[in-house]
Coordinates of C-alpha atoms in Angstrom, one line a residue:
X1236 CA 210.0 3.3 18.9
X1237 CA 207.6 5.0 16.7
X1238 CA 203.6 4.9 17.9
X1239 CA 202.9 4.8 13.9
X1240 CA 204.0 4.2 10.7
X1241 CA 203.2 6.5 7.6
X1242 CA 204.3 6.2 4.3
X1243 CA 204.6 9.3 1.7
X1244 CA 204.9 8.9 -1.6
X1245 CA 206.9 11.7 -3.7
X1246 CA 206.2 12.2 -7.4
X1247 CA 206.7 14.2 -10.3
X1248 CA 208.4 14.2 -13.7
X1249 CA 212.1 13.8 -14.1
X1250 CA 214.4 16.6 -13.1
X1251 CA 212.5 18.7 -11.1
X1252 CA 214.6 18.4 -7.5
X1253 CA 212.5 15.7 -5.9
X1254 CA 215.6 13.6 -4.5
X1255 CA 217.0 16.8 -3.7
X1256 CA 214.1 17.8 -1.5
X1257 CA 214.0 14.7 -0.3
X1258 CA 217.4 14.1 1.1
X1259 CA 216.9 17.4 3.1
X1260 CA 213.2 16.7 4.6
X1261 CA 214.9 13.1 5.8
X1262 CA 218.2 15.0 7.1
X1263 CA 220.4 12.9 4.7
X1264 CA 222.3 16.4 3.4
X1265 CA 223.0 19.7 5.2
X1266 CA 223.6 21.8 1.9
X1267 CA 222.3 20.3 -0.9
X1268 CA 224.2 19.1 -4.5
X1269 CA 222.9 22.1 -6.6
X1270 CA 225.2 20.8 -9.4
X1271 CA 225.2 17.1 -10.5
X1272 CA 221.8 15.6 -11.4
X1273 CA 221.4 12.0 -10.6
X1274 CA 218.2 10.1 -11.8
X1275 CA 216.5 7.4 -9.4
X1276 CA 216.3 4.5 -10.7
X1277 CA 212.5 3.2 -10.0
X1278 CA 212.2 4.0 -6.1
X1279 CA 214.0 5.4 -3.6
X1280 CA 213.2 4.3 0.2
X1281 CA 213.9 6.9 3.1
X1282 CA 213.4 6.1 6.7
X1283 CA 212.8 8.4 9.6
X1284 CA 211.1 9.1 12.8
X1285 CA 209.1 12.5 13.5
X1286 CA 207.7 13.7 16.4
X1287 CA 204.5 15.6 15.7
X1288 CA 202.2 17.0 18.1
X1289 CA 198.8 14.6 18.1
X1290 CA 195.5 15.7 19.1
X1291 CA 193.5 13.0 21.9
X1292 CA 190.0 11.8 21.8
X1293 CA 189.6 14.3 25.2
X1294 CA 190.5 17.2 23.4
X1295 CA 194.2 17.4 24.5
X1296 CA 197.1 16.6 22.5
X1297 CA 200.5 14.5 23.3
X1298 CA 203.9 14.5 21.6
X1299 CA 203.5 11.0 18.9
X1300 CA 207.1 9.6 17.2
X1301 CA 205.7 8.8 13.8
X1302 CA 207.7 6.3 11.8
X1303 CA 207.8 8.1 8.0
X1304 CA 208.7 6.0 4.8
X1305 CA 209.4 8.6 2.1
X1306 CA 209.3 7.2 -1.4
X1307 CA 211.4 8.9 -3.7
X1308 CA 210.0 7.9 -7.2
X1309 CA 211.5 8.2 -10.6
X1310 CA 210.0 10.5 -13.0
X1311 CA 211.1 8.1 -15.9
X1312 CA 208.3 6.7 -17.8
X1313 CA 210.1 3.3 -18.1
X1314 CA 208.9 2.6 -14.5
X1315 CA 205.2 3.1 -15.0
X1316 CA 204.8 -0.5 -14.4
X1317 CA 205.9 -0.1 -11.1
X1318 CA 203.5 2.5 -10.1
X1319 CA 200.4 0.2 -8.9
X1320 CA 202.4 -1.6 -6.6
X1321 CA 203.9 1.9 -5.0
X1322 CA 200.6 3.1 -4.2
X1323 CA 199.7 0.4 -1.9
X1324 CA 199.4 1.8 1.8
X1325 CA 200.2 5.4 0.8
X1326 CA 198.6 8.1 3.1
X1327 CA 200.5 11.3 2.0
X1328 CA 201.3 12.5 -1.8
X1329 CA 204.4 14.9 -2.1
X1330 CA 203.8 16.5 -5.9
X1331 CA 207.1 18.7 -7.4
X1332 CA 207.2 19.9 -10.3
X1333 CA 209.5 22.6 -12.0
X1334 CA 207.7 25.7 -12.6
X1335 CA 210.2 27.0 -15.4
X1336 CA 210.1 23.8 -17.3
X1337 CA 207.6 24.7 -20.1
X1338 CA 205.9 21.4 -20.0
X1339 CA 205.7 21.2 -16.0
X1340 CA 201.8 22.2 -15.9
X1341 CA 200.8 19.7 -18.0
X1342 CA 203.2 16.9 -16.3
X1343 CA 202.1 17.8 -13.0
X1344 CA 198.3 17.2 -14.0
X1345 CA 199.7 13.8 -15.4
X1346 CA 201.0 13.0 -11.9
X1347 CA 198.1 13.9 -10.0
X1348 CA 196.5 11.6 -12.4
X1349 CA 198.6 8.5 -12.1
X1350 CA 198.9 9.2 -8.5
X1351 CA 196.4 11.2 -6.2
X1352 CA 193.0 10.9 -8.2
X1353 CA 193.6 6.9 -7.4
X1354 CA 194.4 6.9 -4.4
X1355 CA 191.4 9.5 -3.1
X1356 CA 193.1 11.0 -0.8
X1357 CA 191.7 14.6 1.1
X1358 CA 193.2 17.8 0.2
X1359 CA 195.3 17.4 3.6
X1360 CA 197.3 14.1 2.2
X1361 CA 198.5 16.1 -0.8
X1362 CA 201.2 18.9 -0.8
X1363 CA 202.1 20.7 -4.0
X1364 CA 205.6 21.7 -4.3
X1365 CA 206.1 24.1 -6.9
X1366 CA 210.4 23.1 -6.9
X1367 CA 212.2 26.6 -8.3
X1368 CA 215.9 25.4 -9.7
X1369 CA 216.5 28.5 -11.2
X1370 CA 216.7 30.7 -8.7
X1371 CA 217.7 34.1 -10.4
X1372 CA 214.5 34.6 -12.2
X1373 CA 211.9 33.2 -9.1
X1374 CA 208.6 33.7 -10.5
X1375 CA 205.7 32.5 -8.0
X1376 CA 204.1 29.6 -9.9
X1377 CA 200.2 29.7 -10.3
X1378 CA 198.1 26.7 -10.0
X1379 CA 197.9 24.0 -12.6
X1380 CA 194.9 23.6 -14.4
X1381 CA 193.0 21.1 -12.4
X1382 CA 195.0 21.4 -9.0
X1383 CA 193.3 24.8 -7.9
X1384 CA 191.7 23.1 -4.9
X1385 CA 195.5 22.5 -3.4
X1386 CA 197.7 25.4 -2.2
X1387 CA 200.7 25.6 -4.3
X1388 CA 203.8 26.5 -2.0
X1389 CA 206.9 27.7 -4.1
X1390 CA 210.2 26.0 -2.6
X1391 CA 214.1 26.5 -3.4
X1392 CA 217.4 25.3 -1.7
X1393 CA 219.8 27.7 -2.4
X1394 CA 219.7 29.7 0.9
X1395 CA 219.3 28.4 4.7
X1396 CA 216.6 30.1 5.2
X1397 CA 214.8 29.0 2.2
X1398 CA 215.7 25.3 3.5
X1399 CA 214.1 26.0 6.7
X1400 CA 211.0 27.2 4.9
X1401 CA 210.8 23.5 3.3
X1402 CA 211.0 22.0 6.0
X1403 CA 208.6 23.7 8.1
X1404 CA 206.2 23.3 5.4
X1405 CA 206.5 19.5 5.0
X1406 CA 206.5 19.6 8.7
X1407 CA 203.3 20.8 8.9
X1408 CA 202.7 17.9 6.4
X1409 CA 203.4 14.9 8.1
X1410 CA 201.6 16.6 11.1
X1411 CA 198.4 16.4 8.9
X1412 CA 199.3 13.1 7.1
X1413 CA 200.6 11.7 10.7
X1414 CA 197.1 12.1 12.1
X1415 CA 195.5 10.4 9.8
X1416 CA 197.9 7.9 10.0
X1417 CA 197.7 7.7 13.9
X1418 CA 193.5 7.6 13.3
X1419 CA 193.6 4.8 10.8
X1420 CA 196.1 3.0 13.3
X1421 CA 193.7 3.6 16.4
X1422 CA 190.3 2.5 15.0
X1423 CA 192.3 -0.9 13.8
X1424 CA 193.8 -1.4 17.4
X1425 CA 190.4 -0.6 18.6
X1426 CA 188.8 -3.2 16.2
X1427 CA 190.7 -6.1 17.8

């Protein structure tokens, strides 16, 4: 049973690998479909537990089974009315984009606006994946205008190793987004 429940919302425009990336942080695929693109339609809901390493009001830290809803969100415009109603209880913001799509930078800056600027969330709840689906000519993406305070972490799923990387990265996500979580699910236990 999970000690706390976070939920992470992912977002960016449309074909940029978010399901993809997705179905391998939640386990769902062990090599992913590099070949036939499926849209979402609206939301997506994954389910998971996580153990991540929690630090204690002494100073220690203890192993915590975190209960993580990922949101998979379309990058269809037709669902923008859906939008307020996913950002209710979000903690954690996963942003892709596609850094070879010519019009990524100024979609991602869209997103952010849509998403992270209302929902105020610190620099920690928000991880910017730079998604590479061409893989033969990698270029490390630079930071979009207006996202220079986050780390931009270029990802691809065409090797194992390169999977491994991704999900080390988002674990060291949810570690971040799981104590906050964990805090906000403390100080309302201790509130009763």
């Amino acid at each position: 049973m999970a000690e706390a429940k976070t939920k992470i919302i992912v977002v960016g425009p449309v074909k940029c690998g978010k399901s993809r990336l997705v179905n391998q942080i939640a386990g769902l695929e062990s090599e992913p479909n590099l070949e036939a693109y499926v849209p979402t339609a609206g939301v997506r809901i994954l389910e998971f537990d996580r153990e991540i390493a929690h630090s204690t009001k002494r100073g220690g830290s203890r192993s915590v089974n975190l209960a993580v809803e990922l949101w998979d969100c379309s990058g269809d415009q037709q669902y923008e009315a859906c939008w307020p109603a996913i950002l209710s209880g979000v903690v954690g913001v996963l942003l892709v984009f596609n850094p070879e799509n010519p019009s990524g930078e100024r979609d991602v800056v869209k997103w952010y606006s849509a998403f992270i600027a209302k929902l105020k969330l610190s620099d920690a709840q928000v991880l910017v994946l730079a998604h590479h689906m061409d893989t033969e000519s990698f270029n490390p993406a630079t930071s979009p205008k207006g996202l220079s305070k986050f780390k931009i972490v270029d990802t691809t799923l065409d090797t194992e190793g390169a999977m491994q990387e991704v999900k080390g990265v988002v674990n060291d996500f949810l570690t971040r987004v799981g104590a906050v979580a964990l805090a906000k699910h403390e100080s309302e236990f201790d509130a009763l």
